[in-house]
Amino acid sequence: MARVYDFRNKEVINIGDGRRLGFIEDVEIDVDSGNISAVIIPVSGKILGVFGKDTEYVIPWESIRKIGHDIVLVDFCQQN
């Protein structure tokens, strides 16, 4: 059994293009079922912490292919 805390700070890599997406910072939980519905990875687009915008990747649980000790592999297609 894994805890939500165990997912924090795992690096996420997209198997589609080999890109490092970042580190899991949070999870979304379906309150009706109690299951994790997505993992959230912050993506900072700011320059000097001021200019730009903060975004995040919300990766559905179904897109996760493998969870390792330090890395999570996902099949994620970012929609613009």
PDB file of C-alpha atoms in Angstrom:
ATOM      1  CA  MET A   1       0.000   0.000   0.000  1.00  0.00           C
ATOM      2  CA  ALA A   2       1.296   3.441  -0.908  1.00  0.00           C
ATOM      3  CA  ARG A   3       0.591   6.704   0.864  1.00  0.00           C
ATOM      4  CA  VAL A   4      -0.116   9.998  -0.859  1.00  0.00           C
ATOM      5  CA  TYR A   5       3.009  11.394   0.802  1.00  0.00           C
ATOM      6  CA  ASP A   6       5.068   8.739  -1.022  1.00  0.00           C
ATOM      7  CA  PHE A   7       4.172  10.335  -4.372  1.00  0.00           C
ATOM      8  CA  ARG A   8       5.476  13.768  -3.440  1.00  0.00           C
ATOM      9  CA  ASN A   9       8.791  14.707  -4.965  1.00  0.00           C
ATOM     10  CA  LYS A  10       8.913  11.807  -7.424  1.00  0.00           C
ATOM     11  CA  GLU A  11      10.173  12.896 -10.823  1.00  0.00           C
ATOM     12  CA  VAL A  12       7.735  12.419 -13.702  1.00  0.00           C
ATOM     13  CA  ILE A  13       8.965  11.469 -17.169  1.00  0.00           C
ATOM     14  CA  ASN A  14       6.778  11.373 -20.269  1.00  0.00           C
ATOM     15  CA  ILE A  15       7.417   8.143 -22.172  1.00  0.00           C
ATOM     16  CA  GLY A  16       5.966   9.682 -25.345  1.00  0.00           C
ATOM     17  CA  ASP A  17       8.866  12.090 -25.857  1.00  0.00           C
ATOM     18  CA  GLY A  18      11.269  11.315 -22.984  1.00  0.00           C
ATOM     19  CA  ARG A  19      10.767  14.776 -21.498  1.00  0.00           C
ATOM     20  CA  ARG A  20      11.148  15.402 -17.785  1.00  0.00           C
ATOM     21  CA  LEU A  21       7.927  17.081 -16.703  1.00  0.00           C
ATOM     22  CA  GLY A  22       8.960  17.872 -13.141  1.00  0.00           C
ATOM     23  CA  PHE A  23       8.197  16.582  -9.679  1.00  0.00           C
ATOM     24  CA  ILE A  24       4.828  15.600  -8.225  1.00  0.00           C
ATOM     25  CA  GLU A  25       3.699  18.221  -5.775  1.00  0.00           C
ATOM     26  CA  ASP A  26       0.095  17.269  -5.120  1.00  0.00           C
ATOM     27  CA  VAL A  27      -2.630  14.786  -6.027  1.00  0.00           C
ATOM     28  CA  GLU A  28      -6.331  15.075  -6.816  1.00  0.00           C
ATOM     29  CA  ILE A  29      -8.579  12.656  -4.966  1.00  0.00           C
ATOM     30  CA  ASP A  30     -12.072  11.611  -6.005  1.00  0.00           C
ATOM     31  CA  VAL A  31     -13.955  12.129  -2.742  1.00  0.00           C
ATOM     32  CA  ASP A  32     -16.727   9.722  -3.747  1.00  0.00           C
ATOM     33  CA  SER A  33     -14.428   6.749  -4.358  1.00  0.00           C
ATOM     34  CA  GLY A  34     -11.416   7.785  -2.292  1.00  0.00           C
ATOM     35  CA  ASN A  35      -9.110   7.044  -5.242  1.00  0.00           C
ATOM     36  CA  ILE A  36      -6.410   9.275  -6.691  1.00  0.00           C
ATOM     37  CA  SER A  37      -7.757  10.772  -9.919  1.00  0.00           C
ATOM     38  CA  ALA A  38      -4.698  12.798 -11.018  1.00  0.00           C
ATOM     39  CA  VAL A  39      -1.220  13.941 -10.041  1.00  0.00           C
ATOM     40  CA  ILE A  40      -0.230  17.594 -10.204  1.00  0.00           C
ATOM     41  CA  ILE A  41       3.155  18.892 -11.316  1.00  0.00           C
ATOM     42  CA  PRO A  42       3.872  22.620 -11.042  1.00  0.00           C
ATOM     43  CA  VAL A  43       5.446  24.283 -14.066  1.00  0.00           C
ATOM     44  CA  SER A  44       6.870  27.707 -13.475  1.00  0.00           C
ATOM     45  CA  GLY A  45       7.062  29.956 -16.500  1.00  0.00           C
ATOM     46  CA  LYS A  46       8.143  33.033 -14.619  1.00  0.00           C
ATOM     47  CA  ILE A  47      11.365  34.931 -15.260  1.00  0.00           C
ATOM     48  CA  LEU A  48      13.068  36.102 -12.085  1.00  0.00           C
ATOM     49  CA  GLY A  49       9.945  34.973 -10.237  1.00  0.00           C
ATOM     50  CA  VAL A  50       7.984  37.964 -11.552  1.00  0.00           C
ATOM     51  CA  PHE A  51       7.224  37.955 -15.293  1.00  0.00           C
ATOM     52  CA  GLY A  52       5.217  35.182 -16.875  1.00  0.00           C
ATOM     53  CA  LYS A  53       2.626  32.784 -15.576  1.00  0.00           C
ATOM     54  CA  ASP A  54       2.418  29.820 -13.267  1.00  0.00           C
ATOM     55  CA  THR A  55       0.899  26.708 -14.784  1.00  0.00           C
ATOM     56  CA  GLU A  56       0.676  23.101 -13.811  1.00  0.00           C
ATOM     57  CA  TYR A  57       0.379  19.724 -15.451  1.00  0.00           C
ATOM     58  CA  VAL A  58      -2.647  17.757 -14.270  1.00  0.00           C
ATOM     59  CA  ILE A  59      -1.944  14.191 -15.305  1.00  0.00           C
ATOM     60  CA  PRO A  60      -4.870  11.756 -15.063  1.00  0.00           C
ATOM     61  CA  TRP A  61      -4.258   8.580 -13.094  1.00  0.00           C
ATOM     62  CA  GLU A  62      -5.003   6.544 -16.241  1.00  0.00           C
ATOM     63  CA  SER A  63      -1.943   8.125 -17.931  1.00  0.00           C
ATOM     64  CA  ILE A  64       0.466   6.711 -15.340  1.00  0.00           C
ATOM     65  CA  ARG A  65       2.272   3.698 -16.773  1.00  0.00           C
ATOM     66  CA  LYS A  66       4.824   2.775 -14.097  1.00  0.00           C
ATOM     67  CA  ILE A  67       5.618   3.966 -10.574  1.00  0.00           C
ATOM     68  CA  GLY A  68       9.175   3.368  -9.447  1.00  0.00           C
ATOM     69  CA  HIS A  69      11.090   4.255  -6.308  1.00  0.00           C
ATOM     70  CA  ASP A  70      12.107   7.734  -7.550  1.00  0.00           C
ATOM     71  CA  ILE A  71      10.423   8.088 -10.944  1.00  0.00           C
ATOM     72  CA  VAL A  72       6.908   7.936 -12.376  1.00  0.00           C
ATOM     73  CA  LEU A  73       6.525   7.154 -16.078  1.00  0.00           C
ATOM     74  CA  VAL A  74       3.484   8.650 -17.800  1.00  0.00           C
ATOM     75  CA  ASP A  75       2.013   8.681 -21.280  1.00  0.00           C
ATOM     76  CA  PHE A  76       0.900  12.318 -21.375  1.00  0.00           C
ATOM     77  CA  CYS A  77      -0.129  14.482 -24.304  1.00  0.00           C
ATOM     78  CA  GLN A  78      -0.210  18.135 -23.269  1.00  0.00           C
ATOM     79  CA  GLN A  79      -3.160  20.060 -24.649  1.00  0.00           C
ATOM     80  CA  ASN A  80      -2.541  23.729 -25.442  1.00  0.00           C
TER      81      ASN A  80
END
